mmCIF file of C-alpha atoms and ligand atoms in Angstrom:
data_model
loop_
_atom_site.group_PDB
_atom_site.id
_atom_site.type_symbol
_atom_site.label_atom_id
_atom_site.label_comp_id
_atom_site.label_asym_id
_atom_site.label_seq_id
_atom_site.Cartn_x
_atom_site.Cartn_y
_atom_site.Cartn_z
ATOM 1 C CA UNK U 22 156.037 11.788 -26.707
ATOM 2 C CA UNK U 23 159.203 12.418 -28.928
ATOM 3 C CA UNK U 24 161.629 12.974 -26.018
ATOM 4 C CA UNK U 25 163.253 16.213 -28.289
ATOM 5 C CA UNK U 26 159.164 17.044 -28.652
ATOM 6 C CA UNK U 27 158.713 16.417 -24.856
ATOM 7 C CA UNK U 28 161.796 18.634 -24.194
ATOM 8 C CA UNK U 29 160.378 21.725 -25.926
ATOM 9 C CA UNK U 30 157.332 21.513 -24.316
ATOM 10 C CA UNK U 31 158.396 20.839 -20.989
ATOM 11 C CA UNK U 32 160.879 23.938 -21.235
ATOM 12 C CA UNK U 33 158.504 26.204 -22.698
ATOM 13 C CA UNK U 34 156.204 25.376 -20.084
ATOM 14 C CA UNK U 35 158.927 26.134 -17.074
ATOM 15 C CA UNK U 36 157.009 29.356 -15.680
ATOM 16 C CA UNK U 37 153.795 28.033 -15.099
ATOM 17 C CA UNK U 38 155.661 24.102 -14.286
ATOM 18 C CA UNK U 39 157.388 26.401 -11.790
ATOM 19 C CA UNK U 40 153.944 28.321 -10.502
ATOM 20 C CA UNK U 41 152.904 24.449 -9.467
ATOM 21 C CA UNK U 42 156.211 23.353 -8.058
ATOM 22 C CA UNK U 43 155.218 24.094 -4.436
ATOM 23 C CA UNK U 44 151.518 22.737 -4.559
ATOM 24 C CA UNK U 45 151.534 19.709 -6.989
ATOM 25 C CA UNK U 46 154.685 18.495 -7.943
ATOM 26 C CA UNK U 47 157.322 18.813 -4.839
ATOM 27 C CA UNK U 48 155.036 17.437 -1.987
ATOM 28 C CA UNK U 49 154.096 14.149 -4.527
ATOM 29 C CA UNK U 50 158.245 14.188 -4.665
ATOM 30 C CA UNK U 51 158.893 14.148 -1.129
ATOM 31 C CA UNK U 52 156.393 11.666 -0.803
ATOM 32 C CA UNK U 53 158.052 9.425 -3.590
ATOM 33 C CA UNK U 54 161.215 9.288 -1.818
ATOM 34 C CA UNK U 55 159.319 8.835 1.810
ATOM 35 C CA UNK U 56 158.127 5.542 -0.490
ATOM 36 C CA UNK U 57 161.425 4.681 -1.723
ATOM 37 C CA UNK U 58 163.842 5.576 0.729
ATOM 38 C CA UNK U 59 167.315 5.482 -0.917
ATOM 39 C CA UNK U 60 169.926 4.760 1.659
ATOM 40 C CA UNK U 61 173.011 7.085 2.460
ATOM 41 C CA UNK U 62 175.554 6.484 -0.026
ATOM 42 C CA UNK U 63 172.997 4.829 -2.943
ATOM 43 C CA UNK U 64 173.291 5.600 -6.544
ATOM 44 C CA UNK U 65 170.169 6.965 -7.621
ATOM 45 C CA UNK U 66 168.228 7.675 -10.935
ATOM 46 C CA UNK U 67 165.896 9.810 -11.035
ATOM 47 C CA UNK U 68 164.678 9.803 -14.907
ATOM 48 C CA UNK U 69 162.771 12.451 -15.675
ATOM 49 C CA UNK U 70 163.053 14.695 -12.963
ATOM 50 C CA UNK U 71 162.001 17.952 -14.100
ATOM 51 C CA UNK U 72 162.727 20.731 -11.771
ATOM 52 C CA UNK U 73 164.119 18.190 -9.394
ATOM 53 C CA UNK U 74 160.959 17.793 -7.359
ATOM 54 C CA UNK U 75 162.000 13.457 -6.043
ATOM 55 C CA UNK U 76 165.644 14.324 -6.898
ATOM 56 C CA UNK U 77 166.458 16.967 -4.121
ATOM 57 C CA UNK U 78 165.286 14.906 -1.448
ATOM 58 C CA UNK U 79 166.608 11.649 -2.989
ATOM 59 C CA UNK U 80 169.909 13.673 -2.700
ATOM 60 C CA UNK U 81 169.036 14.499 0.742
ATOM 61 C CA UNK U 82 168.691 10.963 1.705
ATOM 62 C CA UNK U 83 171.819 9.243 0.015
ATOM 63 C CA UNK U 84 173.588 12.286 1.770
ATOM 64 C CA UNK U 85 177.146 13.351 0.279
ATOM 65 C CA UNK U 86 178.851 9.986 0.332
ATOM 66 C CA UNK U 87 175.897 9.044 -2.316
ATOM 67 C CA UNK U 88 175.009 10.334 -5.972
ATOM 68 C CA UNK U 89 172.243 11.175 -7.313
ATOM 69 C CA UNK U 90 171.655 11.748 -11.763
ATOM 70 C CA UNK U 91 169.208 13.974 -12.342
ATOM 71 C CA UNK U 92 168.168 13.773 -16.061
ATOM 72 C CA UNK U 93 165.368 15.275 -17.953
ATOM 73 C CA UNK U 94 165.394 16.486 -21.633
ATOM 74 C CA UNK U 95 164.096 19.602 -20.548
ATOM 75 C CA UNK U 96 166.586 22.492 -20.207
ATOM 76 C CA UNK U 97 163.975 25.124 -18.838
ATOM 77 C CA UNK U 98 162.946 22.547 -15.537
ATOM 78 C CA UNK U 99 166.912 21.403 -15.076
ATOM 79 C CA UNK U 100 167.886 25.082 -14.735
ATOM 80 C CA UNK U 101 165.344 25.558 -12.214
ATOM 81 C CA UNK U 102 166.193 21.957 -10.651
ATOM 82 C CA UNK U 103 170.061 23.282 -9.816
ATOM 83 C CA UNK U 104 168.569 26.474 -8.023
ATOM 84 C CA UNK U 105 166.468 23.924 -6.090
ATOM 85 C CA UNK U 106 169.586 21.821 -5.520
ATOM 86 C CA UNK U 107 172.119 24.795 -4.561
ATOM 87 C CA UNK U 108 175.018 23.469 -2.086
ATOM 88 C CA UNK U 109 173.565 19.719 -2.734
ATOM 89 C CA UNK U 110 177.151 18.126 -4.543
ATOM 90 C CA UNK U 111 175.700 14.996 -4.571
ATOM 91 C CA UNK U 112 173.381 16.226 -7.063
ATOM 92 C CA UNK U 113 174.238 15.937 -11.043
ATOM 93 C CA UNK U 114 171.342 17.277 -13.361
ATOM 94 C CA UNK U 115 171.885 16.556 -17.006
ATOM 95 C CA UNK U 116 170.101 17.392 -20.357
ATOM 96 C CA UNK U 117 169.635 14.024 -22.117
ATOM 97 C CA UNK U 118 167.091 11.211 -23.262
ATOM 98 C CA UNK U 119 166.523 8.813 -20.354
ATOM 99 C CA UNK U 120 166.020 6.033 -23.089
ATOM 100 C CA UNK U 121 169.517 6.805 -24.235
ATOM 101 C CA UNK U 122 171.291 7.530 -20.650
ATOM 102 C CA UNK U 123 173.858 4.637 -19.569
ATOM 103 C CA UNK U 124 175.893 4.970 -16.480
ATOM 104 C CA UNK U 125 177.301 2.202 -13.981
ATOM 105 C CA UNK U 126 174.722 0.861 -12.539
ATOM 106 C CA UNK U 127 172.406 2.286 -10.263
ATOM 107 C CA UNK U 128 171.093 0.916 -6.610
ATOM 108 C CA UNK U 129 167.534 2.448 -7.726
ATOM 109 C CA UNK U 130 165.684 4.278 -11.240
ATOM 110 C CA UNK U 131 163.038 6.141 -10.088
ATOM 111 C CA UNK U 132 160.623 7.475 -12.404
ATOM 112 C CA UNK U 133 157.841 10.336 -11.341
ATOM 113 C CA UNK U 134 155.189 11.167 -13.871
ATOM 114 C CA UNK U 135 157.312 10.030 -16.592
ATOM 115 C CA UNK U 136 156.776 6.720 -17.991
ATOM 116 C CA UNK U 137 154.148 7.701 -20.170
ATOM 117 C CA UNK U 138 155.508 9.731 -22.236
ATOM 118 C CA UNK U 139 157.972 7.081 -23.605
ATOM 119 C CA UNK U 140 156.946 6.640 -27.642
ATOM 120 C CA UNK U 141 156.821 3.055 -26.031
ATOM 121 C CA UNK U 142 156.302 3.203 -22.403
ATOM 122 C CA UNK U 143 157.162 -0.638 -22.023
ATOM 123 C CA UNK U 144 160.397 -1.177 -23.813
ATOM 124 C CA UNK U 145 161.235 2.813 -22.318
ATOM 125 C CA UNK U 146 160.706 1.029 -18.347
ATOM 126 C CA UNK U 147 162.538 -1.954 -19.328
ATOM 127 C CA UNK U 148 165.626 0.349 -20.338
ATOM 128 C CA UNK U 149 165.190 2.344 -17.205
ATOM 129 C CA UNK U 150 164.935 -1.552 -15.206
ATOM 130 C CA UNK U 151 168.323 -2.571 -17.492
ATOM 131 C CA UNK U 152 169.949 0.545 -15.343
ATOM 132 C CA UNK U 153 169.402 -0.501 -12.493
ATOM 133 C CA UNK U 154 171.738 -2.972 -10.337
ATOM 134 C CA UNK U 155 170.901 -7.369 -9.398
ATOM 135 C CA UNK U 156 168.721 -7.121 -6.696
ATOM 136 C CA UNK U 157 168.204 -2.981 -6.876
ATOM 137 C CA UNK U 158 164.897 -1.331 -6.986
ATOM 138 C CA UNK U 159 163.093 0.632 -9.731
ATOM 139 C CA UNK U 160 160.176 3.187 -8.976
ATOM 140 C CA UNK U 161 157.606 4.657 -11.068
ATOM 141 C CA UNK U 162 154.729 7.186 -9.415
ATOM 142 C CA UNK U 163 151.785 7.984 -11.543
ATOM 143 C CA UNK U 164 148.575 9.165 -11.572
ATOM 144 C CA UNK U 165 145.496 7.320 -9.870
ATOM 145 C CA UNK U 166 142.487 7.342 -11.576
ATOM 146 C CA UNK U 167 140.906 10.405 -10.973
ATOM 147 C CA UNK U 168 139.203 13.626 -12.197
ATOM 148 C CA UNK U 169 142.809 14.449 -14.032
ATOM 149 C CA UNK U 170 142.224 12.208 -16.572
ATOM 150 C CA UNK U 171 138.563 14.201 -16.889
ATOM 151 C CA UNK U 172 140.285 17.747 -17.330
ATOM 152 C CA UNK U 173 142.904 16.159 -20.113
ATOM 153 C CA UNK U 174 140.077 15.506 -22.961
ATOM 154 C CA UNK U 175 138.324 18.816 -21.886
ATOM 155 C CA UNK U 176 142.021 20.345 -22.481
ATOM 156 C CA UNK U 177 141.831 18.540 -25.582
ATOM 157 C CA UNK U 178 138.599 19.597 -26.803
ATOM 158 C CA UNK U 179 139.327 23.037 -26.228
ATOM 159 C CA UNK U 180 142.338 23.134 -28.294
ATOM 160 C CA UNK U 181 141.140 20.589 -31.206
ATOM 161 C CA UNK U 182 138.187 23.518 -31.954
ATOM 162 C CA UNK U 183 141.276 25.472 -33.468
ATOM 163 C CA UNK U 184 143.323 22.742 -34.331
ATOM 164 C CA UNK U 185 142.018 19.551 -35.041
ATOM 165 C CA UNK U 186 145.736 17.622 -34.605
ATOM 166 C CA UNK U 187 145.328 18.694 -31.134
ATOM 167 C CA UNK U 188 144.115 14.958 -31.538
ATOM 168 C CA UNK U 189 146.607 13.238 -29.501
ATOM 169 C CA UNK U 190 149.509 15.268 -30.937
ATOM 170 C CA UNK U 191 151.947 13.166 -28.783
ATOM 171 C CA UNK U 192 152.095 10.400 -30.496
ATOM 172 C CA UNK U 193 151.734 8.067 -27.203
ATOM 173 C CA UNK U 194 151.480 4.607 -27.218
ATOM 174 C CA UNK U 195 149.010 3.934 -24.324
ATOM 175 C CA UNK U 196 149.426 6.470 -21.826
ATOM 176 C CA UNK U 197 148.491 6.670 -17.933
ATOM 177 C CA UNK U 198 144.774 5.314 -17.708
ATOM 178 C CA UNK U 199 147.540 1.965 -18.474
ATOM 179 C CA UNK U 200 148.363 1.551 -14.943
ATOM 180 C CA UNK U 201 146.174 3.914 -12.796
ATOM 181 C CA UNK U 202 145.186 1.328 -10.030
ATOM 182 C CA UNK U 203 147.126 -0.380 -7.972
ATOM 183 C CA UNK U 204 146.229 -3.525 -9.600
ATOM 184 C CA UNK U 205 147.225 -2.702 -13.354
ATOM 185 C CA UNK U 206 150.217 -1.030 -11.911
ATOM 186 C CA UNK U 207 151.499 -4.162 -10.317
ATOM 187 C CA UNK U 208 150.367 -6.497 -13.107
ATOM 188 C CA UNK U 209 152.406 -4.236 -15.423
ATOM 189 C CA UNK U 210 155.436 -3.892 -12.920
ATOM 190 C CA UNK U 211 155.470 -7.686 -12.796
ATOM 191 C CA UNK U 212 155.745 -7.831 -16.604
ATOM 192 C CA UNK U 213 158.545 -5.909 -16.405
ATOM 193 C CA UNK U 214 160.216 -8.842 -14.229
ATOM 194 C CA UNK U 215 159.938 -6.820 -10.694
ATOM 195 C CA UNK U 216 159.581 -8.699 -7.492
ATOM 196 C CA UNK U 217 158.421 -8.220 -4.295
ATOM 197 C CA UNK U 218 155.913 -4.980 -5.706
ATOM 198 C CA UNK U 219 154.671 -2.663 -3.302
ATOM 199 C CA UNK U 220 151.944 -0.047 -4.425
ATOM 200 C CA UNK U 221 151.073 3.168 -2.028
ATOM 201 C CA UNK U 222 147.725 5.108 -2.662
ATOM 202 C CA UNK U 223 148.643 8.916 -2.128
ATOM 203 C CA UNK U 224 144.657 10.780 -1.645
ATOM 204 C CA UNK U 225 145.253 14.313 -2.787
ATOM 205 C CA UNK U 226 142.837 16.464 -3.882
ATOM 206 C CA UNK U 227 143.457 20.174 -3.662
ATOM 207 C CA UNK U 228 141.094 23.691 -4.602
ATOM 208 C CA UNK U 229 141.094 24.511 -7.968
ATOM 209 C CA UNK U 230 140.751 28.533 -9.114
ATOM 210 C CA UNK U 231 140.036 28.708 -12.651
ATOM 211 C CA UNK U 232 143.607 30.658 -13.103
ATOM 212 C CA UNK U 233 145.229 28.132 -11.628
ATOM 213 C CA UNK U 234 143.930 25.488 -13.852
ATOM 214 C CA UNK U 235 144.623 27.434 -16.665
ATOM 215 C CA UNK U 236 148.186 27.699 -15.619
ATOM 216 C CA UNK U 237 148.124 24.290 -14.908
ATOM 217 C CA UNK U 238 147.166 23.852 -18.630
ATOM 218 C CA UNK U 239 149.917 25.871 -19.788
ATOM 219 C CA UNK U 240 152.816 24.099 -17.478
ATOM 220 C CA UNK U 241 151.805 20.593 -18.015
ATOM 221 C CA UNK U 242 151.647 18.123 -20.954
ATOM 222 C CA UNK U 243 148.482 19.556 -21.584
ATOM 223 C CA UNK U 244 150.945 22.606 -23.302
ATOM 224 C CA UNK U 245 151.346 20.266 -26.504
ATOM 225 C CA UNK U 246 147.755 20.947 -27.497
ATOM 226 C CA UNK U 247 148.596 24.405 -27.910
ATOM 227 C CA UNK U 248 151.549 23.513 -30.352
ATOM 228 C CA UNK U 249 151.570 26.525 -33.201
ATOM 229 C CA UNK U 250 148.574 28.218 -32.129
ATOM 230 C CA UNK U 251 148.448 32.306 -31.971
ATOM 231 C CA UNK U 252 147.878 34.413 -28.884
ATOM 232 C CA UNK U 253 143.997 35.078 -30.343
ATOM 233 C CA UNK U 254 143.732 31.279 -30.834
ATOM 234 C CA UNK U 255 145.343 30.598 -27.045
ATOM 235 C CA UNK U 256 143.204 33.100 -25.567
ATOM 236 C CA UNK U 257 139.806 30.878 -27.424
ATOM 237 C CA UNK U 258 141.119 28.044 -26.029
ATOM 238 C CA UNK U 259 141.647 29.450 -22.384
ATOM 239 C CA UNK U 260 138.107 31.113 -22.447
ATOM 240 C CA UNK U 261 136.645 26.962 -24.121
ATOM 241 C CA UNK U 262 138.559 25.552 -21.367
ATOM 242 C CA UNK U 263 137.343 26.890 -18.394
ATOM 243 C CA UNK U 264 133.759 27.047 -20.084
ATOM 244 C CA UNK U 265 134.246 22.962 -19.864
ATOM 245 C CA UNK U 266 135.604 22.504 -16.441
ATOM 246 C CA UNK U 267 132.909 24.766 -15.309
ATOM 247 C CA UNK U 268 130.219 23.025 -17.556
ATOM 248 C CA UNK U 269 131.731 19.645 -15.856
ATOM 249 C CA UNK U 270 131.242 20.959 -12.390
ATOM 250 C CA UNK U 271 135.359 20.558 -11.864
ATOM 251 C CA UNK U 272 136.748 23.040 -8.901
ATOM 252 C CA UNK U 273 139.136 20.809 -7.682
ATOM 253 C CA UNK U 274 142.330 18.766 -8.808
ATOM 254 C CA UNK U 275 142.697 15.322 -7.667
ATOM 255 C CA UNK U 276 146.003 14.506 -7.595
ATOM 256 C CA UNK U 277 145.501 11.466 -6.496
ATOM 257 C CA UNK U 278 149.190 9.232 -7.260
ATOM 258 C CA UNK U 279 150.028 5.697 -6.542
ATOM 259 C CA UNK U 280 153.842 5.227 -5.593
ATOM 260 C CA UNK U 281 155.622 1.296 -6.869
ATOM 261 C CA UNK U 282 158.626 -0.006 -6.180
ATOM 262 C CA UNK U 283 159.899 -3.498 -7.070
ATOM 263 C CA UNK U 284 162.964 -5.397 -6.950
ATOM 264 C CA UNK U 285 165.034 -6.497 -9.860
ATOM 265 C CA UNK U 286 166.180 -10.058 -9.095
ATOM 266 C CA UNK U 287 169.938 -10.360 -7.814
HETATM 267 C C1 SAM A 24 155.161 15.685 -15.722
HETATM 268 S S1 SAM A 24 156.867 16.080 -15.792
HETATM 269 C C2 SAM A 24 157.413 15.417 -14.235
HETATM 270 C C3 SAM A 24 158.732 15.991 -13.794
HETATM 271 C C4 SAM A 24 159.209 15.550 -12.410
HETATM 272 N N1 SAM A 24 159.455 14.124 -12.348
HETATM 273 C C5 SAM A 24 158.243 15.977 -11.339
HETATM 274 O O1 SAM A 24 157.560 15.117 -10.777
HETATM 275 O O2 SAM A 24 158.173 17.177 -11.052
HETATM 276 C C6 SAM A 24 157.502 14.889 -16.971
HETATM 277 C C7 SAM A 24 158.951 15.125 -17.368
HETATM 278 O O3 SAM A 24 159.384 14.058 -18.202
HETATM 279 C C8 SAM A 24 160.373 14.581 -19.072
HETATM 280 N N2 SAM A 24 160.621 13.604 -20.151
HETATM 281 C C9 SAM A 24 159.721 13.066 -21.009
HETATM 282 N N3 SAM A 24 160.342 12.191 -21.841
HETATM 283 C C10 SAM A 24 161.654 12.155 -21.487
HETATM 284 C C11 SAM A 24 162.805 11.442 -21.963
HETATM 285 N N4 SAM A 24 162.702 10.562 -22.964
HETATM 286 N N5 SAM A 24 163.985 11.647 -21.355
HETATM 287 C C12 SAM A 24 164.095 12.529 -20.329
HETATM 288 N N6 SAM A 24 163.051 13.250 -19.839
HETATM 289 C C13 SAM A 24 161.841 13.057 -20.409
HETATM 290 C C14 SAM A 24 159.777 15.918 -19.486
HETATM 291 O O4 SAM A 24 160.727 16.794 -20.043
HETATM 292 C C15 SAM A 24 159.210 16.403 -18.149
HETATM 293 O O5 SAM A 24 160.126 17.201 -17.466
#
């Protein structure tokens, strides 16, 4: 995605980002940093952080004689990132293009659900790896293969029926289905000239109301589809949508994740 693109989305998409904060997108952040365990006092990077969901408790872990950048393009999910980070000093959340960012270097880069929205995802993770320190560690947690990459194209669908661009209107070169096991995950972490790759599994699959999917919909990538459509149109879509996760038999979200980190050589 167009990081300014990606930005407008992401922003206009805060309320309903926000409505999953507590369910989706802060527990798989928590877990992150269980995975990656920053040390007190470690410069951290957490590149597209959104609301702040890895970067509070990264913060929390590198504790106040560390530092954690927090940067994300969208200014709707940073303002809700500094009410999540309130009294956290350690914690810096700025507005800019991760692909563009340079600071000293960093002792890790993680990255949560946000390597594949580079325009190139590979030469956007080799940037992120160029950040980070000899013998540092970079992170990346996406999605397993699992039933989310069923609701996407039904997402899809549902908007294309008003607006036939809704035809990958990203602009994504490759995308997660790239590295959603652990195996194509490492092999691609390895190209990247990481050592020593670890890959956690994270099982998470969670009810899913039809409202909530919807508003899933709305504060996700997923948003894009909906890109100059009116409220008659959006309300088609909603009522098409739920029609095909129904007609799919889909009442649940599997979040399913896998969490890598690998070392870039000293
Ligand atoms: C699915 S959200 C994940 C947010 C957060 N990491 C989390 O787990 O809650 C993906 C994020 O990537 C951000 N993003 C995409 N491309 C970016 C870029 N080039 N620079 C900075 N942020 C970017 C979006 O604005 C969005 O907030």
């Amino acid at each position: 995605m167009n990081p300014e693109f990606a930005g407008g989305v992401f922003s206009a998409a805060g309320a309903e980002f926000a409505d999953w904060y507590a369910r989706l997108w802060r527990p798989l952040g928590e877990l992150t940093v269980a995975v990656t365990r920053p040390a007190p006092g470690d410069r951290v990077l957490d590149a597209c952080c959104g609301s702040g969901a890895s970067a509070v408790p990264a913060a929390l872990a590198v504790g106040p004689s560390g530092h954690v950048d927090a940067v994300d393009v969208a200014e709707g999910l940073l303002a809700q990132g500094r009410a999540h980070a309130a009294g956290l000093t350690q914690l810096e959340f700025t507005r800019h293009d991760v692909l563009t960012w340079t600071a000293e270097p960093y002792d890790l880069v993680q990255c949560v659900y946000g390597v594949f929205f580079f325009p190139d995802m590979d030469a956007g993770a080799r940037r992120l790896v160029s950040l980070v320190r000899p013998g540092g560690r970079f992170a990346v947690t996406t999605w397993r293969r699992s039933n989310m990459a069923r609701i996407v194209p039904i997402a899809q669908a549902a908007a294309a029926a008003e607006r036939p661009e809704a035809d990958r209107p990203d602009g994504r070169a490759g995308g997660p289905e790239r590295i959603d096991t652990p195996e194509k995950l490492t092999d691609w972490l390895t190209g990247l000239g990481l050592t020593g790759i670890t890959v956690e599994p994270v099982e998470f699959v969670q009810p899913l109301h039809p409202e909530d999917a919807w508003k899933l919909y709305l504060g996700a990538a997923m948003r894009a589809f909906l890109t100059g459509l009116d409220e008659a149109a959006v309300a088609r879509v909603k009522e098409r949508f739920l029609a095909g996760l129904a007609e799919a038999g889909i009442t649940t979200l599997d979040c399913g994740s896998l969490i890598a980190v690998g070392r870039v050589p000293a």
